[in-house]
Short mmCIF file of N, CA, C and O in Angstrom, two decimals:
data_model
loop_
_atom_site.label_atom_id
_atom_site.label_comp_id
_atom_site.label_asym_id
_atom_site.label_seq_id
_atom_site.Cartn_x
_atom_site.Cartn_y
_atom_site.Cartn_z
N MET A 1 118.64 95.68 113.39
CA MET A 1 118.68 96.30 112.13
C MET A 1 117.06 96.93 111.67
O MET A 1 116.18 96.26 111.74
N LEU A 2 117.28 98.11 111.27
CA LEU A 2 116.02 98.93 110.90
C LEU A 2 115.67 98.31 109.44
O LEU A 2 116.25 98.19 108.70
N ARG A 3 114.33 98.07 109.21
CA ARG A 3 113.57 97.82 108.07
C ARG A 3 112.17 98.26 107.89
O ARG A 3 111.51 98.57 108.86
N VAL A 4 111.66 98.16 106.71
CA VAL A 4 110.23 98.35 106.26
C VAL A 4 109.62 97.21 106.05
O VAL A 4 109.90 96.53 105.13
N ASN A 5 108.49 97.17 106.60
CA ASN A 5 107.54 95.82 106.70
C ASN A 5 106.44 96.23 105.50
O ASN A 5 105.90 95.40 104.84
N LEU A 6 105.99 97.54 105.40
CA LEU A 6 105.07 97.84 104.79
C LEU A 6 105.38 99.61 104.41
O LEU A 6 105.61 100.19 105.04
N ILE A 7 104.95 99.75 102.78
CA ILE A 7 105.00 101.14 102.37
C ILE A 7 104.40 101.20 101.15
O ILE A 7 104.14 100.38 100.51
N THR A 8 103.36 102.37 101.26
CA THR A 8 102.30 102.53 100.40
C THR A 8 101.69 104.04 100.23
O THR A 8 102.14 104.68 101.17
N LEU A 9 101.14 104.51 99.36
CA LEU A 9 100.34 105.77 99.39
C LEU A 9 98.79 105.22 99.31
O LEU A 9 98.47 104.14 98.84
N SER A 10 98.26 106.20 99.90
CA SER A 10 96.86 106.01 100.04
C SER A 10 95.81 107.40 99.97
O SER A 10 96.55 108.43 100.30
N ASP A 11 94.74 106.95 99.84
CA ASP A 11 93.70 108.24 99.62
C ASP A 11 93.62 108.78 101.31
O ASP A 11 93.41 109.93 101.53
N TYR A 12 93.83 107.72 102.46
CA TYR A 12 93.33 108.14 103.60
C TYR A 12 94.20 107.31 104.75
O TYR A 12 94.09 105.91 104.34
N ALA A 13 94.78 107.48 105.69
CA ALA A 13 95.09 106.50 106.61
C ALA A 13 95.04 107.14 107.96
O ALA A 13 95.05 108.55 108.27
N SER A 14 95.08 106.22 108.99
CA SER A 14 95.00 106.77 110.23
C SER A 14 95.35 105.74 111.32
O SER A 14 95.49 104.50 110.89
N ILE A 15 95.86 106.16 112.39
CA ILE A 15 96.48 105.40 113.46
C ILE A 15 95.59 105.33 114.91
O ILE A 15 95.37 106.40 115.16
N SER A 16 94.79 104.41 115.16
CA SER A 16 93.92 104.45 116.41
C SER A 16 94.64 104.64 117.56
O SER A 16 96.08 104.38 117.65
N ARG A 17 94.11 104.82 118.76
CA ARG A 17 94.62 105.05 120.02
C ARG A 17 95.43 103.70 120.48
O ARG A 17 96.27 103.87 121.26
N GLU A 18 95.08 102.58 120.07
CA GLU A 18 95.45 101.36 120.47
C GLU A 18 96.63 100.98 119.57
O GLU A 18 97.18 99.86 119.62
N GLY A 19 96.81 101.90 118.44
CA GLY A 19 97.97 101.57 117.56
C GLY A 19 97.59 100.85 116.32
O GLY A 19 98.39 100.39 115.59
N LYS A 20 96.26 100.57 116.17
CA LYS A 20 95.99 100.02 114.94
C LYS A 20 95.95 100.72 113.92
O LYS A 20 95.34 101.90 113.66
N LEU A 21 96.43 100.43 112.63
CA LEU A 21 96.83 101.26 111.43
C LEU A 21 95.41 100.87 110.24
O LEU A 21 95.07 99.57 110.30
N SER A 22 94.89 102.02 109.87
CA SER A 22 93.73 101.58 108.86
C SER A 22 94.01 102.64 107.65
O SER A 22 94.75 103.57 107.86
N ILE A 23 93.91 101.70 106.52
CA ILE A 23 94.38 102.41 105.15
C ILE A 23 93.22 102.16 104.33
O ILE A 23 92.76 101.06 103.97
N ASN A 24 93.03 103.31 103.50
CA ASN A 24 91.82 103.23 102.72
C ASN A 24 92.35 103.70 101.30
O ASN A 24 92.97 105.03 101.22
N GLY A 25 91.89 103.33 100.27
CA GLY A 25 92.40 103.64 98.79
C GLY A 25 93.70 103.47 98.26
O GLY A 25 94.36 104.78 98.15
N ILE A 26 94.37 102.41 98.52
CA ILE A 26 95.88 102.38 98.10
C ILE A 26 95.83 102.72 96.76
O ILE A 26 95.07 101.82 96.04
N PHE A 27 96.92 103.50 96.10
CA PHE A 27 97.12 103.72 94.75
C PHE A 27 98.42 103.90 94.43
O PHE A 27 99.30 104.13 95.44
N ASP A 28 98.78 103.80 93.20
CA ASP A 28 100.12 103.77 92.59
C ASP A 28 100.09 104.56 91.35
O ASP A 28 100.93 104.85 90.47
N LYS A 29 99.01 105.27 90.86
CA LYS A 29 98.61 106.07 89.61
C LYS A 29 97.90 107.12 90.06
O LYS A 29 97.04 107.15 90.65
N LEU A 30 98.27 108.33 89.09
CA LEU A 30 97.44 109.57 89.37
C LEU A 30 97.04 110.05 87.67
O LEU A 30 97.98 110.17 87.20
N ASN A 31 95.82 109.98 87.59
CA ASN A 31 95.47 110.36 86.15
C ASN A 31 95.09 111.77 86.32
O ASN A 31 94.16 112.15 87.13
N VAL A 32 95.58 112.67 85.31
CA VAL A 32 95.21 114.03 85.48
C VAL A 32 94.86 114.54 84.05
O VAL A 32 95.23 113.66 83.04
N THR A 33 94.33 115.50 83.83
CA THR A 33 93.86 116.03 82.45
C THR A 33 94.88 117.07 81.91
O THR A 33 94.87 117.44 80.72
N LYS A 34 95.75 117.73 82.77
CA LYS A 34 96.90 118.43 82.49
C LYS A 34 97.93 118.83 83.55
O LYS A 34 97.66 118.43 84.47
N PHE A 35 99.13 119.07 82.85
CA PHE A 35 100.47 119.40 83.73
C PHE A 35 100.63 120.84 83.70
O PHE A 35 100.38 121.25 82.47
N PRO A 36 101.37 121.64 84.48
CA PRO A 36 101.56 120.74 85.91
C PRO A 36 100.28 120.66 86.68
O PRO A 36 99.31 121.44 86.47
N THR A 37 100.52 120.14 87.66
CA THR A 37 99.24 119.83 88.56
C THR A 37 99.77 119.61 89.73
O THR A 37 101.13 119.75 90.23
N SER A 38 98.98 119.04 91.01
CA SER A 38 99.60 118.60 92.37
C SER A 38 98.88 117.61 92.83
O SER A 38 97.85 117.21 92.19
N LEU A 39 99.42 116.77 93.64
CA LEU A 39 98.96 115.71 94.63
C LEU A 39 98.12 116.41 95.75
O LEU A 39 98.86 116.85 96.72
N VAL A 40 96.73 116.67 95.18
CA VAL A 40 96.14 117.68 96.40
C VAL A 40 96.44 117.04 97.68
O VAL A 40 96.61 117.70 98.70
N ARG A 41 95.87 115.90 98.06
CA ARG A 41 95.96 115.05 99.10
C ARG A 41 96.22 113.56 99.16
O ARG A 41 95.71 112.91 98.56
N ALA A 42 97.28 113.26 99.79
CA ALA A 42 97.34 111.67 99.81
C ALA A 42 97.88 111.62 101.22
O ALA A 42 98.50 112.22 102.18
N PHE A 43 98.22 109.99 101.53
CA PHE A 43 98.95 109.67 102.90
C PHE A 43 100.23 108.73 102.35
O PHE A 43 99.72 107.77 101.89
N PHE A 44 101.19 108.92 103.06
CA PHE A 44 102.22 108.03 102.85
C PHE A 44 102.22 107.15 104.00
O PHE A 44 102.09 107.94 105.35
N VAL A 45 102.12 106.08 103.80
CA VAL A 45 102.03 104.94 105.09
C VAL A 45 103.18 103.98 105.08
O VAL A 45 103.56 103.43 103.94
N ALA A 46 103.76 103.74 106.14
CA ALA A 46 105.03 102.90 106.39
C ALA A 46 104.98 102.24 107.84
O ALA A 46 104.30 102.67 108.67
N THR A 47 105.26 100.84 107.86
CA THR A 47 105.51 100.15 109.34
C THR A 47 107.02 99.90 109.06
O THR A 47 107.40 99.16 108.15
N ILE A 48 107.58 100.42 110.08
CA ILE A 48 109.23 100.09 110.32
C ILE A 48 109.24 99.02 111.40
O ILE A 48 108.45 98.90 112.30
N ALA A 49 110.17 98.29 111.40
CA ALA A 49 110.63 97.36 112.46
C ALA A 49 112.32 97.64 112.79
O ALA A 49 113.04 97.85 111.77
N GLY A 50 112.67 97.84 114.25
CA GLY A 50 113.96 98.00 114.42
C GLY A 50 114.01 97.44 115.95
O GLY A 50 113.38 96.47 116.39
N ASP A 51 114.88 98.07 116.58
CA ASP A 51 114.97 97.79 117.92
C ASP A 51 113.78 98.37 118.95
O ASP A 51 113.12 99.48 118.69
N ALA A 52 113.62 97.70 119.87
CA ALA A 52 112.44 98.02 120.73
C ALA A 52 112.79 99.37 121.43
O ALA A 52 113.90 99.60 122.02
N LEU A 53 111.67 100.24 121.61
CA LEU A 53 111.57 101.48 122.27
C LEU A 53 112.89 102.29 121.91
O LEU A 53 113.84 102.75 122.83
N THR A 54 113.27 102.48 120.55
CA THR A 54 114.14 103.23 119.87
C THR A 54 113.56 104.53 119.32
O THR A 54 112.80 104.19 118.38
N GLU A 55 114.20 105.47 119.33
CA GLU A 55 113.81 106.75 118.22
C GLU A 55 114.51 106.65 117.11
O GLU A 55 115.98 106.50 117.07
N TYR A 56 114.21 106.68 116.01
CA TYR A 56 114.90 106.77 114.56
C TYR A 56 114.53 108.18 113.93
O TYR A 56 113.23 108.78 113.85
N LYS A 57 115.79 108.89 113.43
CA LYS A 57 115.50 110.09 112.54
C LYS A 57 115.15 109.49 111.23
O LYS A 57 116.29 108.86 110.82
N LEU A 58 114.27 109.81 110.51
CA LEU A 58 114.17 109.34 109.06
C LEU A 58 113.85 110.25 108.33
O LEU A 58 113.35 111.31 108.68
N ASP A 59 114.16 110.20 106.76
CA ASP A 59 113.71 111.27 105.73
C ASP A 59 112.68 110.56 105.04
O ASP A 59 113.08 109.45 104.48
N LEU A 60 111.64 111.30 104.41
CA LEU A 60 110.98 110.79 103.54
C LEU A 60 111.30 111.64 102.18
O LEU A 60 110.99 113.01 102.14
N ASN A 61 111.71 111.05 101.12
CA ASN A 61 112.09 111.90 99.79
C ASN A 61 111.23 111.82 98.72
O ASN A 61 110.78 110.40 98.59
N PHE A 62 111.00 112.72 98.24
CA PHE A 62 109.85 112.75 97.02
C PHE A 62 110.84 113.29 95.76
O PHE A 62 111.33 114.33 95.69
N LYS A 63 110.99 112.31 94.77
CA LYS A 63 111.62 112.38 93.60
C LYS A 63 111.13 112.20 92.20
O LYS A 63 110.40 111.38 92.49
N LYS A 64 111.71 112.71 91.42
CA LYS A 64 111.48 112.45 90.00
C LYS A 64 112.83 112.25 89.38
O LYS A 64 113.68 113.14 89.21
N GLY A 65 113.11 110.97 89.04
CA GLY A 65 114.37 110.75 88.62
C GLY A 65 115.62 110.75 89.71
O GLY A 65 115.32 110.51 90.75
N SER A 66 116.41 111.59 89.34
CA SER A 66 117.65 111.79 90.55
C SER A 66 117.37 113.03 90.96
O SER A 66 118.19 113.42 91.89
N LYS A 67 116.27 114.05 90.70
CA LYS A 67 115.93 115.20 91.09
C LYS A 67 115.15 115.08 92.49
O LYS A 67 114.08 114.58 92.29
N ASN A 68 115.63 115.50 93.61
CA ASN A 68 115.09 115.55 94.79
C ASN A 68 113.87 116.66 94.79
O ASN A 68 114.05 117.87 94.77
N LEU A 69 112.47 116.60 94.74
CA LEU A 69 111.40 117.48 94.95
C LEU A 69 111.19 118.17 96.21
O LEU A 69 110.65 119.14 96.41
N ALA A 70 111.33 117.12 97.15
CA ALA A 70 110.86 117.34 98.65
C ALA A 70 111.58 116.45 99.56
O ALA A 70 111.88 115.40 99.45
N THR A 71 111.85 116.84 100.86
CA THR A 71 112.42 116.09 101.95
C THR A 71 111.69 116.25 103.15
O THR A 71 111.57 117.57 103.73
N PHE A 72 111.12 115.42 103.73
CA PHE A 72 110.52 115.65 105.25
C PHE A 72 111.15 114.84 106.29
O PHE A 72 111.45 113.42 105.97
N ASN A 73 111.59 115.62 107.29
CA ASN A 73 112.36 114.87 108.19
C ASN A 73 111.33 114.35 109.38
O ASN A 73 110.37 115.20 109.71
N LEU A 74 111.36 113.12 109.66
CA LEU A 74 110.66 112.34 110.38
C LEU A 74 111.21 111.79 111.70
O LEU A 74 112.39 111.13 111.57
N ASN A 75 110.48 111.84 112.83
CA ASN A 75 111.15 110.92 114.02
C ASN A 75 110.23 109.84 114.35
O ASN A 75 108.76 110.15 114.21
N SER A 76 110.51 108.61 114.38
CA SER A 76 109.97 107.57 114.64
C SER A 76 110.18 106.89 115.90
O SER A 76 111.26 106.58 115.90
N MET A 77 109.31 106.58 116.89
CA MET A 77 109.66 105.76 117.95
C MET A 77 109.17 104.51 117.97
O MET A 77 107.77 104.38 117.86
N THR A 78 109.80 103.41 118.05
CA THR A 78 109.30 101.98 118.01
C THR A 78 108.57 101.51 119.45
O THR A 78 109.23 102.05 120.45
N GLY A 79 107.82 100.67 119.50
CA GLY A 79 107.24 100.53 120.59
C GLY A 79 108.06 99.17 121.24
O GLY A 79 109.26 98.82 120.79
N GLU A 80 107.22 98.63 122.33
CA GLU A 80 107.99 97.32 122.82
C GLU A 80 108.38 96.14 122.06
O GLU A 80 109.27 95.50 122.23
N ASN A 81 107.64 96.10 120.85
CA ASN A 81 107.67 95.07 119.80
C ASN A 81 108.61 95.35 118.74
O ASN A 81 108.83 94.66 117.89
N GLY A 82 109.32 96.72 118.97
CA GLY A 82 110.24 96.96 117.94
C GLY A 82 109.67 97.55 116.66
O GLY A 82 110.32 97.70 115.60
N ARG A 83 108.60 97.81 116.56
CA ARG A 83 107.77 98.17 115.41
C ARG A 83 106.94 99.89 115.47
O ARG A 83 106.63 99.89 116.67
N ASN A 84 106.82 100.32 114.52
CA ASN A 84 105.90 101.74 114.46
C ASN A 84 105.40 101.87 113.21
O ASN A 84 105.94 101.35 112.23
N ASN A 85 104.17 102.28 113.40
CA ASN A 85 103.26 102.64 112.33
C ASN A 85 103.38 104.22 111.86
O ASN A 85 103.31 104.77 112.81
N MET A 86 103.60 104.53 110.74
CA MET A 86 103.90 105.77 110.15
C MET A 86 102.77 106.19 109.36
O MET A 86 102.54 105.67 108.41
N VAL A 87 102.13 107.41 109.49
CA VAL A 87 101.08 108.10 108.52
C VAL A 87 101.67 109.47 108.28
O VAL A 87 101.63 110.36 109.54
N VAL A 88 101.75 110.01 107.10
CA VAL A 88 102.35 111.25 106.81
C VAL A 88 101.36 111.74 105.82
O VAL A 88 101.19 111.23 104.57
N GLU A 89 100.84 112.75 106.16
CA GLU A 89 99.83 113.47 105.21
C GLU A 89 100.35 114.34 104.36
O GLU A 89 101.23 115.38 104.76
N LEU A 90 100.16 114.27 103.12
CA LEU A 90 101.05 115.00 102.06
C LEU A 90 99.96 115.77 101.28
O LEU A 90 98.96 115.41 100.91
N VAL A 91 100.34 117.07 101.21
CA VAL A 91 99.12 118.08 100.67
C VAL A 91 100.01 119.19 99.81
O VAL A 91 101.04 119.54 100.12
N GLY A 92 99.62 119.07 98.36
CA GLY A 92 99.89 119.76 97.43
C GLY A 92 101.32 119.79 96.79
O GLY A 92 102.03 120.42 96.45
N LEU A 93 101.64 118.54 96.79
CA LEU A 93 103.05 118.06 96.14
C LEU A 93 102.97 118.40 94.67
O LEU A 93 102.08 117.92 93.96
N PRO A 94 103.87 119.25 94.20
CA PRO A 94 103.95 119.65 92.77
C PRO A 94 104.43 118.25 92.00
O PRO A 94 105.16 117.65 92.14
N ILE A 95 103.39 118.17 90.81
CA ILE A 95 103.68 117.07 89.80
C ILE A 95 103.98 118.00 88.56
O ILE A 95 102.60 118.50 87.89
N GLN A 96 104.83 118.08 87.93
CA GLN A 96 105.18 118.89 86.87
C GLN A 96 104.88 118.23 85.56
O GLN A 96 104.59 119.07 84.50
N GLU A 97 104.98 117.15 85.36
CA GLU A 97 105.12 116.39 84.11
C GLU A 97 104.59 114.78 84.25
O GLU A 97 104.80 114.36 85.43
N GLU A 98 104.42 114.46 82.99
CA GLU A 98 104.02 112.95 83.25
C GLU A 98 105.33 112.01 83.61
O GLU A 98 106.49 112.53 83.25
N GLY A 99 105.01 111.04 84.17
CA GLY A 99 106.33 110.11 84.78
C GLY A 99 106.25 109.54 85.95
O GLY A 99 105.24 109.59 86.63
N ASP A 100 107.16 108.94 86.51
CA ASP A 100 107.08 108.13 87.70
C ASP A 100 107.99 109.04 88.77
O ASP A 100 109.06 109.73 88.69
N TYR A 101 107.23 108.85 89.99
CA TYR A 101 107.81 109.84 90.92
C TYR A 101 108.06 108.81 92.29
O TYR A 101 107.05 107.77 92.24
N LYS A 102 108.91 108.94 92.87
CA LYS A 102 109.38 108.14 93.79
C LYS A 102 109.41 108.75 95.18
O LYS A 102 109.69 109.89 95.48
N PHE A 103 108.49 107.89 96.17
CA PHE A 103 108.73 108.27 97.52
C PHE A 103 109.69 107.09 98.31
O PHE A 103 109.26 106.13 98.24
N SER A 104 110.78 107.71 98.96
CA SER A 104 111.62 106.72 99.78
C SER A 104 111.79 107.24 101.22
O SER A 104 111.95 108.39 101.47
N LEU A 105 111.90 106.15 101.92
CA LEU A 105 112.11 106.33 103.41
C LEU A 105 113.77 106.04 103.46
O LEU A 105 113.90 105.00 103.36
N THR A 106 114.34 106.85 104.18
CA THR A 106 115.76 106.76 104.35
C THR A 106 116.13 106.75 105.73
O THR A 106 115.40 107.49 106.53
N HIS A 107 117.18 106.00 106.26
CA HIS A 107 117.78 106.33 107.71
C HIS A 107 119.17 106.50 107.27
O HIS A 107 120.11 105.47 106.90
N GLY A 108 119.70 107.90 107.58
CA GLY A 108 121.08 108.11 107.40
C GLY A 108 121.06 108.30 105.84
O GLY A 108 120.24 108.73 105.16
N LYS A 109 121.95 107.28 105.12
CA LYS A 109 121.96 107.38 103.79
C LYS A 109 121.36 106.10 103.00
O LYS A 109 121.52 105.77 101.98
N LYS A 110 120.89 105.26 103.96
CA LYS A 110 120.41 103.87 103.67
C LYS A 110 118.85 104.02 103.32
O LYS A 110 118.27 104.36 104.13
N GLU A 111 118.66 103.41 102.24
CA GLU A 111 117.10 103.61 101.72
C GLU A 111 116.50 102.22 102.42
O GLU A 111 116.87 101.35 102.31
N LEU A 112 115.36 102.58 103.17
CA LEU A 112 114.87 101.44 103.90
C LEU A 112 113.64 100.83 102.91
O LEU A 112 113.18 99.75 103.16
N GLY A 113 113.00 101.68 102.17
CA GLY A 113 111.99 101.15 101.20
C GLY A 113 111.43 102.58 100.41
O GLY A 113 111.71 103.44 100.68
N SER A 114 110.60 102.00 99.36
CA SER A 114 110.25 102.90 98.50
C SER A 114 108.84 102.63 97.93
O SER A 114 108.58 101.34 97.75
N THR A 115 108.02 103.51 97.27
CA THR A 115 106.96 103.31 96.74
C THR A 115 106.91 104.32 95.41
O THR A 115 107.39 105.24 95.57
N SER A 116 106.34 104.02 94.35
CA SER A 116 106.31 104.95 93.26
C SER A 116 104.98 105.30 92.80
O SER A 116 103.89 104.47 93.03
N LEU A 117 104.80 106.39 92.38
CA LEU A 117 103.59 106.99 91.88
C LEU A 117 103.62 107.45 90.27
O LEU A 117 104.59 108.13 90.06
N GLU A 118 102.96 106.87 89.34
CA GLU A 118 103.12 107.28 88.11
C GLU A 118 102.05 108.04 87.79
O GLU A 118 100.79 107.99 87.90
N ALA A 119 102.31 109.28 87.01
CA ALA A 119 101.45 110.43 86.71
C ALA A 119 101.22 110.29 85.49
O ALA A 119 102.26 110.14 84.59
N ILE A 120 99.81 110.24 84.94
CA ILE A 120 99.64 110.03 83.54
C ILE A 120 98.37 111.02 83.03
O ILE A 120 97.68 111.07 83.88
N GLN A 121 98.95 111.60 81.98
CA GLN A 121 97.67 112.62 81.49
C GLN A 121 96.92 111.73 80.50
O GLN A 121 96.92 110.87 79.69
N LYS A 122 95.53 111.88 81.00
CA LYS A 122 94.32 111.30 80.23
C LYS A 122 93.61 112.40 79.74
O LYS A 122 93.32 113.45 80.25
N GLU A 123 92.79 112.02 78.63
CA GLU A 123 92.06 113.10 77.93
C GLU A 123 90.81 113.20 78.66
O GLU A 123 90.37 112.00 79.42
N GLY A 124 90.24 114.19 78.87
CA GLY A 124 88.78 114.74 79.50
C GLY A 124 87.83 113.57 79.13
O GLY A 124 87.88 113.05 77.84
N GLN A 125 87.18 112.86 79.90
CA GLN A 125 86.23 111.82 79.68
C GLN A 125 84.84 112.50 79.54
O GLN A 125 84.52 113.28 80.24
N PRO A 126 84.11 111.81 78.59
CA PRO A 126 82.67 112.93 78.53
C PRO A 126 81.95 112.13 79.80
O PRO A 126 82.10 111.19 80.19
N ALA A 127 81.05 113.11 80.06
CA ALA A 127 79.86 112.93 81.21
C ALA A 127 79.14 111.61 80.91
O ALA A 127 78.89 111.70 79.87
N GLU A 128 79.16 110.91 81.76
CA GLU A 128 78.35 109.58 81.81
C GLU A 128 76.86 110.04 81.75
O GLU A 128 76.30 110.73 82.56
N LYS A 129 76.17 109.52 80.80
CA LYS A 129 74.68 109.74 80.83
C LYS A 129 74.00 108.90 81.75
O LYS A 129 74.25 107.68 81.83
N LEU A 130 73.05 109.26 82.51
CA LEU A 130 72.41 108.66 83.59
C LEU A 130 71.26 108.07 82.87
O LEU A 130 70.57 108.58 82.08
N PRO A 131 70.82 107.02 83.18
CA PRO A 131 69.52 106.25 82.67
C PRO A 131 68.18 107.41 83.13
O PRO A 131 68.12 107.95 84.11
N ASN A 132 67.33 107.24 82.12
CA ASN A 132 66.09 108.06 82.30
C ASN A 132 64.88 107.29 83.29
O ASN A 132 64.73 106.37 83.36
#
């Protein structure tokens, strides 16, 4: 049975030649000064577990409420241990308004896991004064 062991958004992520997963800057909130805006750059990271040496066709869905904003088709091949680390670079995803945005990983019509991003409008902060 296919399942997700880890799912998150981060500032940066990579997989080494040895298959080691590195994740930097995990986040679930996006503070912006105005809308509309975009998610300039982020990384969707997931670790899936299923049958060994099996290819799975997955979809990464980006939604606000019931409205699907984008879908990315992904192929994932598990290793001998039945696991695979996935890193998807996301660039320029539209964030039209404040609220919760959902990233869900699906196989067929079954949701394997999801993570949320809360977009919040913050007033501009005054520049911090440096000591003399």
